[in-house]
XYZ file of C-alpha atoms in Angstrom:
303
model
C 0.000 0.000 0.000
C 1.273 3.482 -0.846
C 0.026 6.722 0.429
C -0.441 9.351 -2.443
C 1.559 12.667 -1.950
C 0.217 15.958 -1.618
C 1.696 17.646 -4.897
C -0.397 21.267 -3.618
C -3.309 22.631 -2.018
C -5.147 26.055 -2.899
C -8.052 27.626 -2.193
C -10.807 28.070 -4.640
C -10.745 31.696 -6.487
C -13.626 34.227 -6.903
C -14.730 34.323 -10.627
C -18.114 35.276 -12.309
C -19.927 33.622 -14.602
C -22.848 33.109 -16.606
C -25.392 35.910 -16.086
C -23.609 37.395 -12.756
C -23.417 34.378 -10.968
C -20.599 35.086 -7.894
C -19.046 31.895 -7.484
C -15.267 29.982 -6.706
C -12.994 28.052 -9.047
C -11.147 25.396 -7.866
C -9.522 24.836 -11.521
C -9.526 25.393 -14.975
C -8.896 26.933 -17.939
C -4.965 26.210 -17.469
C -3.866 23.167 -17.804
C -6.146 20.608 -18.853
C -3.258 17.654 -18.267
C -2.893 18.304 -14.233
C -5.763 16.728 -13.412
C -6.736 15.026 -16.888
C -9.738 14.012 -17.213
C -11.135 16.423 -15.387
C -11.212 20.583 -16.787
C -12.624 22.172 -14.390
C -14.101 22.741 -10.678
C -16.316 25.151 -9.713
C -18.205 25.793 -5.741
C -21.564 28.035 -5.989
C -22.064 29.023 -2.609
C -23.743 32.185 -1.354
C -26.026 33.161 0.616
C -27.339 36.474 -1.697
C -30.217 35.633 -3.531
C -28.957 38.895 -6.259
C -25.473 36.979 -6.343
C -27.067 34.165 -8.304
C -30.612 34.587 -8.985
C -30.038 35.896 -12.757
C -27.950 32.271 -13.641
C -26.560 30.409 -16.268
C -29.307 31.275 -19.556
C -29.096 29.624 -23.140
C -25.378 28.786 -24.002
C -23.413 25.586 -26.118
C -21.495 22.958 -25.386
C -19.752 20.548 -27.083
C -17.077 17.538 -26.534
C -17.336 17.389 -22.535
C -19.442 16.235 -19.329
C -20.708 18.372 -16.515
C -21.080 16.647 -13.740
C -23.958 18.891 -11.162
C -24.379 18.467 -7.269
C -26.675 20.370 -5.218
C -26.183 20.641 -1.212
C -28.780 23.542 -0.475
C -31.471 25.516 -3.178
C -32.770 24.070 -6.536
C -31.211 24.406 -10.114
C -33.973 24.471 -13.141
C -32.395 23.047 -16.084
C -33.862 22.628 -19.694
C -31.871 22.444 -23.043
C -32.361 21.833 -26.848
C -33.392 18.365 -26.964
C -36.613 19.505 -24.761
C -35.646 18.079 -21.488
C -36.649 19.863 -18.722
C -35.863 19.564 -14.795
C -35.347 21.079 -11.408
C -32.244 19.545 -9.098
C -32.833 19.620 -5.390
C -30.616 19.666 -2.372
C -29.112 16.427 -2.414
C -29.669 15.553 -6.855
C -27.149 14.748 -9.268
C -26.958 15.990 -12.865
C -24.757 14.077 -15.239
C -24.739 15.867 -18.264
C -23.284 14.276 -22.082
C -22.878 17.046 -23.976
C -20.922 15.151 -26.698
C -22.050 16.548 -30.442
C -23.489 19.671 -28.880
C -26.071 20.994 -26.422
C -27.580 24.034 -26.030
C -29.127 24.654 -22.409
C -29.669 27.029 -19.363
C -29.313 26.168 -15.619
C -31.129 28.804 -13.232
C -30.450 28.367 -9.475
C -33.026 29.427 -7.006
C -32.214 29.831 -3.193
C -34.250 27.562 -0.591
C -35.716 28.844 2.213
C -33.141 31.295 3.229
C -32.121 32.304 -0.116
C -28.715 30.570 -0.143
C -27.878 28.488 -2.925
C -25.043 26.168 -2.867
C -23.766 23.277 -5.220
C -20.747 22.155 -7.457
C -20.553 21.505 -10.884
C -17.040 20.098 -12.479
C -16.423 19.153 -16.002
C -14.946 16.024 -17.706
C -13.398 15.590 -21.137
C -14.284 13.451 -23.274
C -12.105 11.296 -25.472
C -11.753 11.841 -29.187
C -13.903 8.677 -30.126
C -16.866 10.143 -27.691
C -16.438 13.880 -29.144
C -19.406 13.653 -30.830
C -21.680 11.146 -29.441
C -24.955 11.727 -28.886
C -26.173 13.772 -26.119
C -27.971 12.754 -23.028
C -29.062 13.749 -19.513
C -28.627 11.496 -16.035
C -30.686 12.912 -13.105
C -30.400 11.127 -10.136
C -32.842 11.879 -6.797
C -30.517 12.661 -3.683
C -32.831 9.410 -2.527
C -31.107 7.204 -4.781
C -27.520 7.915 -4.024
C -26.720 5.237 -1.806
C -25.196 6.305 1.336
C -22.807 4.046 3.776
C -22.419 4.968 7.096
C -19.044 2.742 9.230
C -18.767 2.106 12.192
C -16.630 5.297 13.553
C -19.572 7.374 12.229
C -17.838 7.677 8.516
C -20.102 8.662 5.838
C -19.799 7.967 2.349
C -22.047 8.842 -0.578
C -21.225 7.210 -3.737
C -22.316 9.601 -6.397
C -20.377 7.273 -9.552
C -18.149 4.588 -9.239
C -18.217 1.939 -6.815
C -16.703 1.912 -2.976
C -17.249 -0.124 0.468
C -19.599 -3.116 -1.795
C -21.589 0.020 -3.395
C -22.038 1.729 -6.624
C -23.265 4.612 -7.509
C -26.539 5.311 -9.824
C -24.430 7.113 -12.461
C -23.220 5.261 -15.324
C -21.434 4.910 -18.886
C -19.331 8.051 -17.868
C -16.377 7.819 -20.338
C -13.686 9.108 -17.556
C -14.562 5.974 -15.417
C -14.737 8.309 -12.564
C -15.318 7.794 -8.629
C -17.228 10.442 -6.994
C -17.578 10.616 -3.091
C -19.339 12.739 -1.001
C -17.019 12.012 2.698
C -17.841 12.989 6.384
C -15.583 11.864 9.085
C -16.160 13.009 12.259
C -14.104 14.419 14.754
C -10.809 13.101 15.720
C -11.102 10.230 13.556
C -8.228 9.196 11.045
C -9.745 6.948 7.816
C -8.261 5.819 4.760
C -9.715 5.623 1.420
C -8.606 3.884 -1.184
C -7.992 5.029 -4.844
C -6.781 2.760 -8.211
C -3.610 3.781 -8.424
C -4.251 4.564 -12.646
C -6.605 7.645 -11.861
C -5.536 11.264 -11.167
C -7.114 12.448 -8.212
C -8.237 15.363 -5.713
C -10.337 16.528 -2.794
C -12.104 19.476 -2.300
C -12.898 20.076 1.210
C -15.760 22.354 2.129
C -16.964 21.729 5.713
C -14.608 21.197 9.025
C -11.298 21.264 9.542
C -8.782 18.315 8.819
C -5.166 16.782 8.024
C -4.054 14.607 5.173
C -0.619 12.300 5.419
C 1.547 12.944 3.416
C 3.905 10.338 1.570
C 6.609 12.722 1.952
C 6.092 13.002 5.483
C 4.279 10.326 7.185
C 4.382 10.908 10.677
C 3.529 14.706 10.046
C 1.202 16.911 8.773
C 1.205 18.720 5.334
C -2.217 20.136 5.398
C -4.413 21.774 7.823
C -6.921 23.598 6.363
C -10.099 24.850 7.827
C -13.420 25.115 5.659
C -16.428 26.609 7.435
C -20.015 26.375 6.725
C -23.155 23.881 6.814
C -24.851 22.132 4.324
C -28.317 24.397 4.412
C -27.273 26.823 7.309
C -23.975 28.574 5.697
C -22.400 30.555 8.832
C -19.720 31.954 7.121
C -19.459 32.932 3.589
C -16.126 33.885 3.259
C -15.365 30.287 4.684
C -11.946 28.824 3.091
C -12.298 26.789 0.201
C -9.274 23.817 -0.419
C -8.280 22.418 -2.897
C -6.126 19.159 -2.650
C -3.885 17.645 -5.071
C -2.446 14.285 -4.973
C 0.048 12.216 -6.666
C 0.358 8.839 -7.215
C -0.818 5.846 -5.298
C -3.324 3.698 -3.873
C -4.731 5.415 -0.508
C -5.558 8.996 0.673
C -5.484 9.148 4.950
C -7.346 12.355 6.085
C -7.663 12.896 10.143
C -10.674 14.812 11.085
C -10.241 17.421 13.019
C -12.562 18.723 16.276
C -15.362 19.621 14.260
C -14.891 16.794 11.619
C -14.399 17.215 8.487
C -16.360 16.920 5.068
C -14.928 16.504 1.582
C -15.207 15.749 -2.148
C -12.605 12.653 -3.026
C -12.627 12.551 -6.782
C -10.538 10.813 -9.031
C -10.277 9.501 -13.167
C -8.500 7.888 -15.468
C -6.567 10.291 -17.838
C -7.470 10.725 -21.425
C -3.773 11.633 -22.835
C -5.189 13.315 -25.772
C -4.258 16.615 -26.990
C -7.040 19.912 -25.486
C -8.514 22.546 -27.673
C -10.671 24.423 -25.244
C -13.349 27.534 -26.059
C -15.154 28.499 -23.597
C -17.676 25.863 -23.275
C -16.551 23.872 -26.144
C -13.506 21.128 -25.676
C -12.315 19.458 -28.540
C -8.179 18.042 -29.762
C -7.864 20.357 -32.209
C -8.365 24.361 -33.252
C -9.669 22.957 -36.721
C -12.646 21.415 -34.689
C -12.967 24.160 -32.535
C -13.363 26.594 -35.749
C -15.789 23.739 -36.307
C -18.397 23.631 -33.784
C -18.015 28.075 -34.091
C -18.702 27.676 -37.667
C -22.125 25.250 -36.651
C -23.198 27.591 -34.010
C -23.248 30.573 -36.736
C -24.765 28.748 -39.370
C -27.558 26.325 -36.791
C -26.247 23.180 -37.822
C -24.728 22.949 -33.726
C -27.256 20.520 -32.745
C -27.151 16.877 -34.537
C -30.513 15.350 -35.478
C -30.789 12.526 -33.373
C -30.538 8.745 -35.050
């Protein structure tokens, strides 16, 4: 067994996007190889309804999959192929966009008007470029969720983990995606194939990981504040964790416990032409799928 290194950690930055939407980037834009297959990472959290209300409206994509998870709030989706949706607290969205999409995502605040939710993107591989589009949505219900006996809680969003798998499925990055609570003082270790690049994102508590470097210290202590629904601080830190190879990531909770994304996939190795919200291996393709937006041939007639 080999623990992975930390290669870095960094907090998530402030950007804008869509409409208005204030929200934190955890990645991308870059380098697309660092954490191949994966582009980007991004953490909506707020807690100001006129921070988020005005959205994502009607834009493309083409030659990726954006992957959407909602803590707190709702997101209405709908896009070109006449789907139509609303993700609550707790719901998945695995979206194909493959030959090309066009759709909007508006979130809405719950109760207190905070919204909060991730949504991260995965390339595809050349052969999938252009495959036909399609939508998972998956009920928070239906996530299955294993509790140990130390009070650890996993929810396995894709990929399988402790004798479970998630509802997600035919994702071409043959991702894992856990949603991880341990609770205070606890140490746990997780296991990861050693093949796939991977990376937490803690948002809630405070914890250490071991480092392979230095086992019998600490590398990281980070502290992330905020609930799920009740968000008490805002301007709560937002890490980003990077590791290296091997087959096991320790994390030790610290007095509040700590809660984390552990994601990891195996890397695509093919050359990135990236446009905004259009990922393809080459600028000639990229000229493309501009070229199809201009003249409406974009979206492929389905077979």
């Amino acid at each position: 067994m080999s623990i992975r290194p930390v290669l870095s950690e960094t907090r998530a930055m402030p950007a804008v996007e869509g409409a208005g939407v204030q929200l934190h980037r955890a990645f991308g834009f870059r380098n697309p190889d660092e954490l191949d297959p994966f582009l980007m990472f991004d953490d909506f959290r707020n807690d100001r309804v006129q921070d988020f209300i005005k959205g994502f409206p009607w834009h493309p994509h083409r030659g990726i999959e954006t992957i959407t998870y909602v803590l707190a709030g709702s997101v209405e989706h709908g896009d070109s192929l006449g789907n139509r949706g609303v993700l609550k607290g707790g719901d998945v969205q695995w979206m194909t966009a493959g030959s090309g999409i066009l759709h909007q995502e508006m979130p809405l605040g719950n109760a207190k008007g905070q919204m909060h939710g991730f949504q991260l993107w995965a390339n595809l591989p050349a052969s999938l470029k252009m495959t036909a589009p399609r939508y998972q949505d998956v009920k928070g219900r239906d996530i299955p969720e294993i509790m140990d006996d130390d009070g650890t809680v996993v929810k396995v969003i894709v990929g399988s983990f402790w004798g479970k798998t998630g509802p997600v499925d035919g994702i071409a990055a043959d991702p894992q995606y856990l949603d991880i609570y341990v609770p205070p003082g606890r140490r746990k270790t997780f296991k990861v194939d050693t093949y796939r690049k991977a990376f937490a994102y803690i948002f809630d508590g405070k914890g250490t990981f071991r480092d392979a470097s230095n086992p019998q210290g600490v590398l990281l202590e980070k502290e992330v504040r905020g609930e799920e629904v009740n968000i008490r601080d805002m301007s709560g830190n937002r890490t980003l964790v990077k590791f290296g190879t091997g087959d096991e990531v320790t994390v030790q909770a610290g007095p509040d416990g700590i809660r984390f994304l552990l994601i990891s996939g195996a890397p695509i190795q093919e050359p990135v032409a990236w446009h905004g919200p259009i990922v393809m291996n080459t600028d000639a393709e990229i000229r493309q799928a501009m070229a199809d937006l201009k003249n409406g041939t974009f979206i492929r007639p389905a077979h």
